[in-house]
Amino acid sequence: MYIKDMFSSKKTVISFEIFPPKKDYSIDTIYDTIDELAPLNPNYISVTYGAGGNNKDRNKTVEIASIIKNKYNIEALAHLTCISSTRDEVEEVLKSLRDNNIENILALRGDIPQDPNFKFPTPLHFKYAVDLIEKIKSTKDFCIGGACYPEGHIECSNLNDDIQNLKKKVDAGADFLITQLFFDNNFFYNFREKVDEIGINVPIEVGIMPVTNSRQIKRITSLCGAYVPKKFEKIMDRYIDKPQALKDAGIAYATEQIIDLLSSGVEGIHIYTMNNPEVARRIVSNIDSVVKAINNNIAV
Ligand code: FAD
């Protein structure tokens, strides 16, 4: 099923994101994670894609997406980055996704490799995600998602310019969007107003990261530049040496964020699970009655 069609019922879409096991770990270790996520009945599960784009990583994403779709009968969203890939390599992945019955792709540029010796493909076929979206769209085979950034992408100095670039992705064929994580919902509400104003009218799913350990927060915020509100910082500082308290507080914070977003009418929640089913389970349980109350009010 195309993910865009899940939004047309107007019911809240709930999805999870997982990543392939780190190198040196067998792909089989992902079964335990999916075994525990499946009973939570997500609308779909997405699988990240290694930015380095070596063949092994590529195959892992396709393989895991295929397991989700064909063994668990859950809809899968395969992430695909393009900055370090040639057109032939992208075509190969698309073929492999098609062969595995995968219908949904999150089309991404990927982060620019920081290694000064990194060799970009010449010619550079895919400079931005929009180039990949155009390529995938031309096949007519897939539903396409794109990434968006309520606080602006870290390389873009101005949110309005970033939103103009986002419009190009939607005009090129992105059917829905998923946001980067954020810890202050006001960024999302401000962003939502701006994207509405310039006529971006595809569904936007909100990406939420439950932060359950302090190492995570430092790494994440340095990578994507998310603003850390005082209220959140206090939690992190206060319970830094108390793992259970930090986990409980992180889950409570994410739950509060999600309930506020759902009450404001967001179309979907995408939980960055970090392959931690317990955290996903607790959040889904916390928001269960709210999601049901919203969905039961919608005539089908
Ligand atoms: P783009 O949309 O190409 O934007 C990148 C930058 O270029 C922005 O600053 C934008 O304003 C600018 N820009 C875009 N188009 C133009 C244009 N036409 N002209 C001028 N400037 C332009 N990374 C991974 O490696 N693997 C993953 O699996 C992965 N999953 C992700 C999932 C989500 C939901 C999100 C939000 C991000 C994910 N990322 C992943 C990270 C992502 O690859 C990085 O944020 C990357 O730096 C940007 O990717 P993008 O697709 O948003 O790029």
mmCIF file of C-alpha atoms and ligand atoms in Angstrom:
data_model
loop_
_atom_site.group_PDB
_atom_site.id
_atom_site.type_symbol
_atom_site.label_atom_id
_atom_site.label_comp_id
_atom_site.label_asym_id
_atom_site.label_seq_id
_atom_site.Cartn_x
_atom_site.Cartn_y
_atom_site.Cartn_z
ATOM 1 C CA MET A 1 0.000 0.000 0.000
ATOM 2 C CA TYR A 2 1.175 3.489 -0.742
ATOM 3 C CA ILE A 3 1.773 5.476 2.444
ATOM 4 C CA LYS A 4 0.095 8.531 0.893
ATOM 5 C CA ASP A 5 -3.161 6.531 0.841
ATOM 6 C CA MET A 6 -2.921 5.928 4.599
ATOM 7 C CA PHE A 7 -3.302 9.655 5.122
ATOM 8 C CA SER A 8 -6.404 9.933 2.973
ATOM 9 C CA SER A 9 -8.525 8.111 5.581
ATOM 10 C CA LYS A 10 -7.704 11.082 7.877
ATOM 11 C CA LYS A 11 -6.907 8.646 10.676
ATOM 12 C CA THR A 12 -3.699 9.382 12.538
ATOM 13 C CA VAL A 13 -0.765 7.514 11.004
ATOM 14 C CA ILE A 14 1.624 5.996 13.554
ATOM 15 C CA SER A 15 4.962 4.710 12.266
ATOM 16 C CA PHE A 16 8.326 3.576 13.583
ATOM 17 C CA GLU A 17 11.847 4.043 12.320
ATOM 18 C CA ILE A 18 14.551 1.421 12.780
ATOM 19 C CA PHE A 19 18.123 1.145 11.551
ATOM 20 C CA PRO A 20 20.031 -1.883 10.204
ATOM 21 C CA PRO A 21 22.275 -3.667 12.720
ATOM 22 C CA LYS A 22 25.761 -2.151 12.961
ATOM 23 C CA LYS A 23 28.427 -3.822 10.863
ATOM 24 C CA ASP A 24 29.756 -7.004 12.490
ATOM 25 C CA TYR A 25 26.233 -7.826 13.690
ATOM 26 C CA SER A 26 24.132 -10.322 11.786
ATOM 27 C CA ILE A 27 21.023 -9.042 10.070
ATOM 28 C CA ASP A 28 19.109 -11.636 12.086
ATOM 29 C CA THR A 29 19.382 -9.458 15.197
ATOM 30 C CA ILE A 30 16.766 -7.156 13.668
ATOM 31 C CA TYR A 31 14.120 -9.877 13.951
ATOM 32 C CA ASP A 32 13.959 -9.422 17.728
ATOM 33 C CA THR A 33 13.284 -5.720 17.271
ATOM 34 C CA ILE A 34 10.578 -6.230 14.645
ATOM 35 C CA ASP A 35 9.035 -9.092 16.670
ATOM 36 C CA GLU A 36 8.415 -6.628 19.467
ATOM 37 C CA LEU A 37 7.345 -3.700 17.305
ATOM 38 C CA ALA A 38 4.866 -5.667 15.172
ATOM 39 C CA PRO A 39 2.201 -6.215 17.904
ATOM 40 C CA LEU A 40 2.041 -2.435 18.388
ATOM 41 C CA ASN A 41 0.321 -2.302 14.976
ATOM 42 C CA PRO A 42 2.220 0.552 13.353
ATOM 43 C CA ASN A 43 0.871 1.717 10.002
ATOM 44 C CA TYR A 44 4.360 1.224 8.642
ATOM 45 C CA ILE A 45 7.993 0.785 9.678
ATOM 46 C CA SER A 46 10.825 2.675 7.978
ATOM 47 C CA VAL A 47 14.434 1.523 7.639
ATOM 48 C CA THR A 48 17.329 3.983 7.467
ATOM 49 C CA TYR A 49 20.025 3.912 4.801
ATOM 50 C CA GLY A 50 23.771 4.239 5.423
ATOM 51 C CA ALA A 51 24.926 7.586 4.055
ATOM 52 C CA GLY A 52 28.235 6.067 2.962
ATOM 53 C CA GLY A 53 26.210 3.995 0.511
ATOM 54 C CA ASN A 54 28.464 0.963 0.286
ATOM 55 C CA ASN A 55 26.876 -2.132 -1.217
ATOM 56 C CA LYS A 56 26.526 -3.958 2.074
ATOM 57 C CA ASP A 57 24.568 -1.120 3.700
ATOM 58 C CA ARG A 58 22.385 -0.720 0.658
ATOM 59 C CA ASN A 59 21.481 -4.375 0.655
ATOM 60 C CA LYS A 60 20.765 -4.366 4.377
ATOM 61 C CA THR A 61 18.145 -1.635 4.033
ATOM 62 C CA VAL A 62 16.433 -3.432 1.174
ATOM 63 C CA GLU A 63 16.636 -6.770 2.973
ATOM 64 C CA ILE A 64 15.129 -5.430 6.204
ATOM 65 C CA ALA A 65 12.398 -3.521 4.376
ATOM 66 C CA SER A 66 11.602 -6.759 2.584
ATOM 67 C CA ILE A 67 11.403 -8.689 5.874
ATOM 68 C CA ILE A 68 8.987 -6.088 7.277
ATOM 69 C CA LYS A 69 6.806 -6.174 4.190
ATOM 70 C CA ASN A 70 6.938 -9.799 3.134
ATOM 71 C CA LYS A 71 7.415 -11.702 6.416
ATOM 72 C CA TYR A 72 5.531 -9.485 8.853
ATOM 73 C CA ASN A 73 2.985 -8.077 6.385
ATOM 74 C CA ILE A 74 3.602 -4.570 7.670
ATOM 75 C CA GLU A 75 4.018 -1.760 5.161
ATOM 76 C CA ALA A 76 7.672 -0.739 4.760
ATOM 77 C CA LEU A 77 9.333 2.561 3.923
ATOM 78 C CA ALA A 78 12.905 2.198 2.629
ATOM 79 C CA HIS A 79 15.128 5.264 3.102
ATOM 80 C CA LEU A 80 17.461 5.984 0.189
ATOM 81 C CA THR A 81 20.219 8.599 0.054
ATOM 82 C CA CYS A 82 21.794 9.823 -3.161
ATOM 83 C CA ILE A 83 24.689 12.253 -2.669
ATOM 84 C CA SER A 84 27.361 9.579 -2.990
ATOM 85 C CA SER A 85 25.610 7.431 -5.610
ATOM 86 C CA THR A 86 25.753 7.253 -9.371
ATOM 87 C CA ARG A 87 22.628 6.975 -11.472
ATOM 88 C CA ASP A 88 23.376 3.281 -12.106
ATOM 89 C CA GLU A 89 23.702 2.566 -8.402
ATOM 90 C CA VAL A 90 20.377 4.239 -7.674
ATOM 91 C CA GLU A 91 18.746 2.303 -10.489
ATOM 92 C CA GLU A 92 20.109 -0.915 -9.024
ATOM 93 C CA VAL A 93 18.562 -0.152 -5.619
ATOM 94 C CA LEU A 94 15.242 0.799 -7.213
ATOM 95 C CA LYS A 95 15.212 -2.497 -9.088
ATOM 96 C CA SER A 96 15.957 -4.402 -5.937
ATOM 97 C CA LEU A 97 13.163 -2.576 -4.056
ATOM 98 C CA ARG A 98 10.745 -3.293 -6.865
ATOM 99 C CA ASP A 99 11.774 -6.977 -6.921
ATOM 100 C CA ASN A 100 11.038 -7.131 -3.195
ATOM 101 C CA ASN A 101 7.615 -5.584 -3.546
ATOM 102 C CA ILE A 102 8.574 -2.393 -1.666
ATOM 103 C CA GLU A 103 6.301 0.464 -2.709
ATOM 104 C CA ASN A 104 7.485 3.371 -0.533
ATOM 105 C CA ILE A 105 10.791 5.245 -0.539
ATOM 106 C CA LEU A 106 11.990 8.126 1.649
ATOM 107 C CA ALA A 107 14.122 10.044 -0.864
ATOM 108 C CA LEU A 108 17.047 11.816 0.811
ATOM 109 C CA ARG A 109 20.209 13.575 -0.187
ATOM 110 C CA GLY A 110 22.163 12.247 2.818
ATOM 111 C CA ASP A 111 24.741 14.209 4.775
ATOM 112 C CA ILE A 112 27.757 15.466 2.846
ATOM 113 C CA PRO A 113 30.651 13.096 3.694
ATOM 114 C CA GLN A 114 33.184 14.945 5.852
ATOM 115 C CA ASP A 115 36.187 12.859 4.804
ATOM 116 C CA PRO A 116 38.349 15.202 2.662
ATOM 117 C CA ASN A 117 39.439 12.203 0.592
ATOM 118 C CA PHE A 118 35.876 11.185 -0.198
ATOM 119 C CA LYS A 119 35.374 10.885 -3.956
ATOM 120 C CA PHE A 120 32.009 12.160 -5.119
ATOM 121 C CA PRO A 121 30.704 10.549 -8.293
ATOM 122 C CA THR A 122 31.585 12.483 -11.408
ATOM 123 C CA PRO A 123 29.399 13.736 -12.846
ATOM 124 C CA LEU A 124 27.405 14.345 -9.675
ATOM 125 C CA HIS A 125 24.022 12.984 -10.738
ATOM 126 C CA PHE A 126 22.235 13.757 -7.486
ATOM 127 C CA LYS A 127 23.186 17.010 -5.807
ATOM 128 C CA TYR A 128 19.962 17.418 -3.844
ATOM 129 C CA ALA A 129 17.110 15.157 -2.769
ATOM 130 C CA VAL A 130 14.951 16.808 -5.430
ATOM 131 C CA ASP A 131 17.137 15.177 -8.115
ATOM 132 C CA LEU A 132 16.472 11.763 -6.594
ATOM 133 C CA ILE A 133 12.752 12.478 -6.287
ATOM 134 C CA GLU A 134 12.621 13.345 -9.996
ATOM 135 C CA LYS A 135 14.431 10.121 -10.841
ATOM 136 C CA ILE A 136 12.123 7.936 -8.705
ATOM 137 C CA LYS A 137 9.025 9.763 -9.935
ATOM 138 C CA SER A 138 9.995 9.038 -13.542
ATOM 139 C CA THR A 139 9.643 5.306 -12.828
ATOM 140 C CA LYS A 140 6.019 5.807 -11.660
ATOM 141 C CA ASP A 141 6.496 2.765 -9.393
ATOM 142 C CA PHE A 142 6.789 4.226 -5.915
ATOM 143 C CA CYS A 143 5.142 6.474 -3.367
ATOM 144 C CA ILE A 144 7.781 9.018 -2.354
ATOM 145 C CA GLY A 145 8.446 10.659 0.997
ATOM 146 C CA GLY A 146 10.807 13.567 1.672
ATOM 147 C CA ALA A 147 12.495 15.008 4.756
ATOM 148 C CA CYS A 148 11.635 18.428 6.191
ATOM 149 C CA TYR A 149 13.074 20.579 8.947
ATOM 150 C CA PRO A 150 10.842 22.655 11.259
ATOM 151 C CA GLU A 151 13.917 24.535 12.571
ATOM 152 C CA GLY A 152 15.486 24.747 9.102
ATOM 153 C CA HIS A 153 18.112 22.358 7.737
ATOM 154 C CA ILE A 154 21.483 22.794 9.430
ATOM 155 C CA GLU A 155 23.191 23.956 6.188
ATOM 156 C CA CYS A 156 20.520 26.515 5.356
ATOM 157 C CA SER A 157 20.909 29.866 7.085
ATOM 158 C CA ASN A 158 17.307 30.870 6.576
ATOM 159 C CA LEU A 159 14.108 28.873 7.255
ATOM 160 C CA ASN A 160 12.223 30.606 4.427
ATOM 161 C CA ASP A 161 14.859 29.556 1.862
ATOM 162 C CA ASP A 162 14.784 26.016 3.215
ATOM 163 C CA ILE A 163 10.999 25.958 2.814
ATOM 164 C CA GLN A 164 11.329 27.232 -0.773
ATOM 165 C CA ASN A 165 13.684 24.283 -1.415
ATOM 166 C CA LEU A 166 11.164 21.978 0.253
ATOM 167 C CA LYS A 167 8.495 23.223 -2.157
ATOM 168 C CA LYS A 168 10.731 22.088 -5.051
ATOM 169 C CA LYS A 169 10.750 18.567 -3.582
ATOM 170 C CA VAL A 170 6.970 18.512 -3.305
ATOM 171 C CA ASP A 171 6.535 19.951 -6.810
ATOM 172 C CA ALA A 172 8.895 17.252 -8.114
ATOM 173 C CA GLY A 173 6.681 14.522 -6.657
ATOM 174 C CA ALA A 174 7.146 14.017 -2.907
ATOM 175 C CA ASP A 175 3.811 12.593 -1.741
ATOM 176 C CA PHE A 176 4.327 13.137 1.978
ATOM 177 C CA LEU A 177 6.952 14.546 4.358
ATOM 178 C CA ILE A 178 8.503 13.469 7.646
ATOM 179 C CA THR A 179 10.066 16.038 9.954
ATOM 180 C CA GLN A 180 13.436 16.052 11.591
ATOM 181 C CA LEU A 181 13.147 15.626 15.364
ATOM 182 C CA PHE A 182 12.491 18.689 17.526
ATOM 183 C CA PHE A 183 11.940 19.224 21.237
ATOM 184 C CA ASP A 184 9.826 22.361 21.121
ATOM 185 C CA ASN A 185 6.506 22.005 19.288
ATOM 186 C CA ASN A 186 6.329 25.738 18.605
ATOM 187 C CA PHE A 187 8.929 25.278 15.876
ATOM 188 C CA PHE A 188 6.596 22.855 14.164
ATOM 189 C CA TYR A 189 3.530 25.091 14.460
ATOM 190 C CA ASN A 190 5.460 28.036 13.010
ATOM 191 C CA PHE A 191 6.825 25.841 10.201
ATOM 192 C CA ARG A 192 3.360 24.416 9.464
ATOM 193 C CA GLU A 193 1.973 27.937 9.006
ATOM 194 C CA LYS A 194 4.773 28.840 6.603
ATOM 195 C CA VAL A 195 4.465 25.689 4.487
ATOM 196 C CA ASP A 196 0.693 26.154 4.282
ATOM 197 C CA GLU A 197 1.249 29.724 3.122
ATOM 198 C CA ILE A 198 3.441 28.715 0.195
ATOM 199 C CA GLY A 199 1.068 25.973 -0.881
ATOM 200 C CA ILE A 200 2.769 22.792 0.323
ATOM 201 C CA ASN A 201 -0.267 20.648 0.869
ATOM 202 C CA VAL A 202 1.008 17.084 1.207
ATOM 203 C CA PRO A 203 0.638 15.311 4.590
ATOM 204 C CA ILE A 204 3.392 16.017 7.114
ATOM 205 C CA GLU A 205 4.240 13.367 9.664
ATOM 206 C CA VAL A 206 6.026 14.552 12.769
ATOM 207 C CA GLY A 207 9.263 12.790 13.730
ATOM 208 C CA ILE A 208 9.648 12.391 17.497
ATOM 209 C CA MET A 209 12.763 11.134 19.224
ATOM 210 C CA PRO A 210 12.245 9.887 22.782
ATOM 211 C CA VAL A 211 15.597 10.678 24.373
ATOM 212 C CA THR A 212 16.373 8.052 26.947
ATOM 213 C CA ASN A 213 20.058 8.531 27.577
ATOM 214 C CA SER A 214 22.295 11.571 27.813
ATOM 215 C CA ARG A 215 24.848 10.399 25.215
ATOM 216 C CA GLN A 216 22.060 10.396 22.636
ATOM 217 C CA ILE A 217 21.070 13.989 23.228
ATOM 218 C CA LYS A 218 24.577 15.401 22.748
ATOM 219 C CA ARG A 219 25.146 13.423 19.558
ATOM 220 C CA ILE A 220 21.767 14.231 18.070
ATOM 221 C CA THR A 221 21.760 17.923 18.750
ATOM 222 C CA SER A 222 25.291 18.344 17.431
ATOM 223 C CA LEU A 223 24.312 16.494 14.247
ATOM 224 C CA CYS A 224 21.054 18.229 13.448
ATOM 225 C CA GLY A 225 21.250 21.416 15.534
ATOM 226 C CA ALA A 226 17.884 20.931 17.285
ATOM 227 C CA TYR A 227 17.106 23.544 19.925
ATOM 228 C CA VAL A 228 17.084 22.118 23.443
ATOM 229 C CA PRO A 229 14.474 23.897 25.615
ATOM 230 C CA LYS A 230 15.381 24.690 29.233
ATOM 231 C CA LYS A 231 12.661 22.343 30.470
ATOM 232 C CA PHE A 232 14.253 19.477 28.570
ATOM 233 C CA GLU A 233 17.814 20.405 29.531
ATOM 234 C CA LYS A 234 16.820 20.350 33.203
ATOM 235 C CA ILE A 235 15.611 16.770 32.865
ATOM 236 C CA MET A 236 18.819 15.696 31.142
ATOM 237 C CA ASP A 237 21.050 17.406 33.721
ATOM 238 C CA ARG A 238 19.096 16.286 36.740
ATOM 239 C CA TYR A 239 18.995 12.573 35.923
ATOM 240 C CA ILE A 240 22.234 12.204 34.026
ATOM 241 C CA ASP A 241 23.509 9.531 36.440
ATOM 242 C CA LYS A 242 20.146 7.860 36.965
ATOM 243 C CA PRO A 243 19.450 5.805 33.840
ATOM 244 C CA GLN A 244 15.987 4.582 34.838
ATOM 245 C CA ALA A 245 14.794 8.052 35.872
ATOM 246 C CA LEU A 246 16.245 9.542 32.686
ATOM 247 C CA LYS A 247 14.477 6.956 30.568
ATOM 248 C CA ASP A 248 11.132 7.482 32.332
ATOM 249 C CA ALA A 249 11.474 11.258 32.091
ATOM 250 C CA GLY A 250 12.481 11.092 28.401
ATOM 251 C CA ILE A 251 9.448 8.954 27.597
ATOM 252 C CA ALA A 252 7.176 11.303 29.555
ATOM 253 C CA TYR A 253 8.598 14.303 27.672
ATOM 254 C CA ALA A 254 8.063 12.663 24.256
ATOM 255 C CA THR A 255 4.546 11.600 25.291
ATOM 256 C CA GLU A 256 3.631 15.146 26.281
ATOM 257 C CA GLN A 257 5.007 16.463 22.989
ATOM 258 C CA ILE A 258 3.005 13.911 20.999
ATOM 259 C CA ILE A 259 -0.265 14.520 22.846
ATOM 260 C CA ASP A 260 0.046 18.240 22.222
ATOM 261 C CA LEU A 261 0.747 17.613 18.510
ATOM 262 C CA LEU A 262 -2.134 15.142 18.152
ATOM 263 C CA SER A 263 -4.500 17.561 19.858
ATOM 264 C CA SER A 264 -3.417 20.181 17.334
ATOM 265 C CA GLY A 265 -4.378 17.893 14.460
ATOM 266 C CA VAL A 266 -1.087 16.519 13.049
ATOM 267 C CA GLU A 267 -1.561 13.861 10.410
ATOM 268 C CA GLY A 268 0.913 11.365 11.807
ATOM 269 C CA ILE A 269 3.615 10.557 14.337
ATOM 270 C CA HIS A 270 6.859 8.898 13.264
ATOM 271 C CA ILE A 271 8.739 7.535 16.284
ATOM 272 C CA TYR A 272 12.502 7.298 15.993
ATOM 273 C CA THR A 273 12.695 4.059 17.999
ATOM 274 C CA MET A 274 16.506 3.725 18.001
ATOM 275 C CA ASN A 275 15.730 -0.021 17.783
ATOM 276 C CA ASN A 276 14.383 0.109 21.322
ATOM 277 C CA PRO A 277 10.963 -1.592 21.304
ATOM 278 C CA GLU A 278 10.378 -0.998 25.013
ATOM 279 C CA VAL A 279 10.442 2.747 24.504
ATOM 280 C CA ALA A 280 8.123 2.502 21.482
ATOM 281 C CA ARG A 281 5.748 0.239 23.421
ATOM 282 C CA ARG A 282 5.525 2.605 26.372
ATOM 283 C CA ILE A 283 4.852 5.605 24.155
ATOM 284 C CA VAL A 284 2.212 3.804 22.112
ATOM 285 C CA SER A 285 0.527 2.734 25.347
ATOM 286 C CA ASN A 286 0.643 6.290 26.724
ATOM 287 C CA ILE A 287 -1.055 7.772 23.657
ATOM 288 C CA ASP A 288 -3.436 4.901 22.918
ATOM 289 C CA SER A 289 -6.656 6.446 24.231
ATOM 290 C CA VAL A 290 -5.864 9.805 22.606
ATOM 291 C CA VAL A 291 -5.275 8.219 19.190
ATOM 292 C CA LYS A 292 -8.447 6.145 19.558
ATOM 293 C CA ALA A 293 -10.475 9.209 20.560
ATOM 294 C CA ILE A 294 -9.261 11.070 17.462
ATOM 295 C CA ASN A 295 -9.784 8.157 15.095
ATOM 296 C CA ASN A 296 -13.215 7.214 16.444
ATOM 297 C CA ASN A 297 -14.471 10.682 15.648
ATOM 298 C CA ILE A 298 -13.646 10.182 11.981
ATOM 299 C CA ALA A 299 -16.357 8.676 9.850
ATOM 300 C CA VAL A 300 -14.926 6.148 7.402
HETATM 301 P P1 FAD B 1 17.839 18.180 0.603
HETATM 302 O O1 FAD B 1 16.362 18.273 0.546
HETATM 303 O O2 FAD B 1 18.577 18.031 -0.691
HETATM 304 O O3 FAD B 1 18.377 19.498 1.354
HETATM 305 C C1 FAD B 1 19.729 19.615 1.764
HETATM 306 C C2 FAD B 1 20.131 21.082 1.851
HETATM 307 O O4 FAD B 1 20.191 21.646 0.532
HETATM 308 C C3 FAD B 1 19.125 21.956 2.617
HETATM 309 O O5 FAD B 1 19.859 22.925 3.309
HETATM 310 C C4 FAD B 1 18.268 22.590 1.529
HETATM 311 O O6 FAD B 1 17.733 23.845 1.919
HETATM 312 C C5 FAD B 1 19.268 22.729 0.390
HETATM 313 N N1 FAD B 1 18.623 22.543 -0.919
HETATM 314 C C6 FAD B 1 17.741 21.566 -1.254
HETATM 315 N N2 FAD B 1 17.382 21.689 -2.547
HETATM 316 C C7 FAD B 1 18.059 22.756 -3.041
HETATM 317 C C8 FAD B 1 18.114 23.377 -4.317
HETATM 318 N N3 FAD B 1 17.389 22.890 -5.347
HETATM 319 N N4 FAD B 1 18.930 24.457 -4.472
HETATM 320 C C9 FAD B 1 19.667 24.936 -3.427
HETATM 321 N N5 FAD B 1 19.655 24.372 -2.181
HETATM 322 C C10 FAD B 1 18.869 23.296 -2.009
HETATM 323 N N6 FAD B 1 20.364 10.384 6.434
HETATM 324 C C11 FAD B 1 20.908 9.193 6.073
HETATM 325 O O7 FAD B 1 22.096 9.139 5.712
HETATM 326 N N7 FAD B 1 20.177 8.036 6.077
HETATM 327 C C12 FAD B 1 18.870 8.028 6.442
HETATM 328 O O8 FAD B 1 18.230 6.978 6.429
HETATM 329 C C13 FAD B 1 18.259 9.258 6.843
HETATM 330 N N8 FAD B 1 16.963 9.315 7.202
HETATM 331 C C14 FAD B 1 16.373 10.527 7.511
HETATM 332 C C15 FAD B 1 15.003 10.574 7.831
HETATM 333 C C16 FAD B 1 14.394 11.778 8.147
HETATM 334 C C17 FAD B 1 12.912 11.807 8.473
HETATM 335 C C18 FAD B 1 15.149 12.987 8.155
HETATM 336 C C19 FAD B 1 14.515 14.291 8.506
HETATM 337 C C20 FAD B 1 16.502 12.949 7.836
HETATM 338 C C21 FAD B 1 17.137 11.737 7.501
HETATM 339 N N9 FAD B 1 18.487 11.657 7.168
HETATM 340 C C22 FAD B 1 19.064 10.446 6.822
HETATM 341 C C23 FAD B 1 19.337 12.866 7.231
HETATM 342 C C24 FAD B 1 19.426 13.596 5.884
HETATM 343 O O9 FAD B 1 20.085 12.772 4.933
HETATM 344 C C25 FAD B 1 20.216 14.885 6.119
HETATM 345 O O10 FAD B 1 19.469 15.768 6.916
HETATM 346 C C26 FAD B 1 20.754 15.582 4.871
HETATM 347 O O11 FAD B 1 21.732 16.536 5.294
HETATM 348 C C27 FAD B 1 19.717 16.318 4.040
HETATM 349 O O12 FAD B 1 18.914 15.464 3.358
HETATM 350 P P2 FAD B 1 17.606 16.013 2.570
HETATM 351 O O13 FAD B 1 17.048 14.874 1.833
HETATM 352 O O14 FAD B 1 16.733 16.782 3.460
HETATM 353 O O15 FAD B 1 18.352 17.028 1.530
#
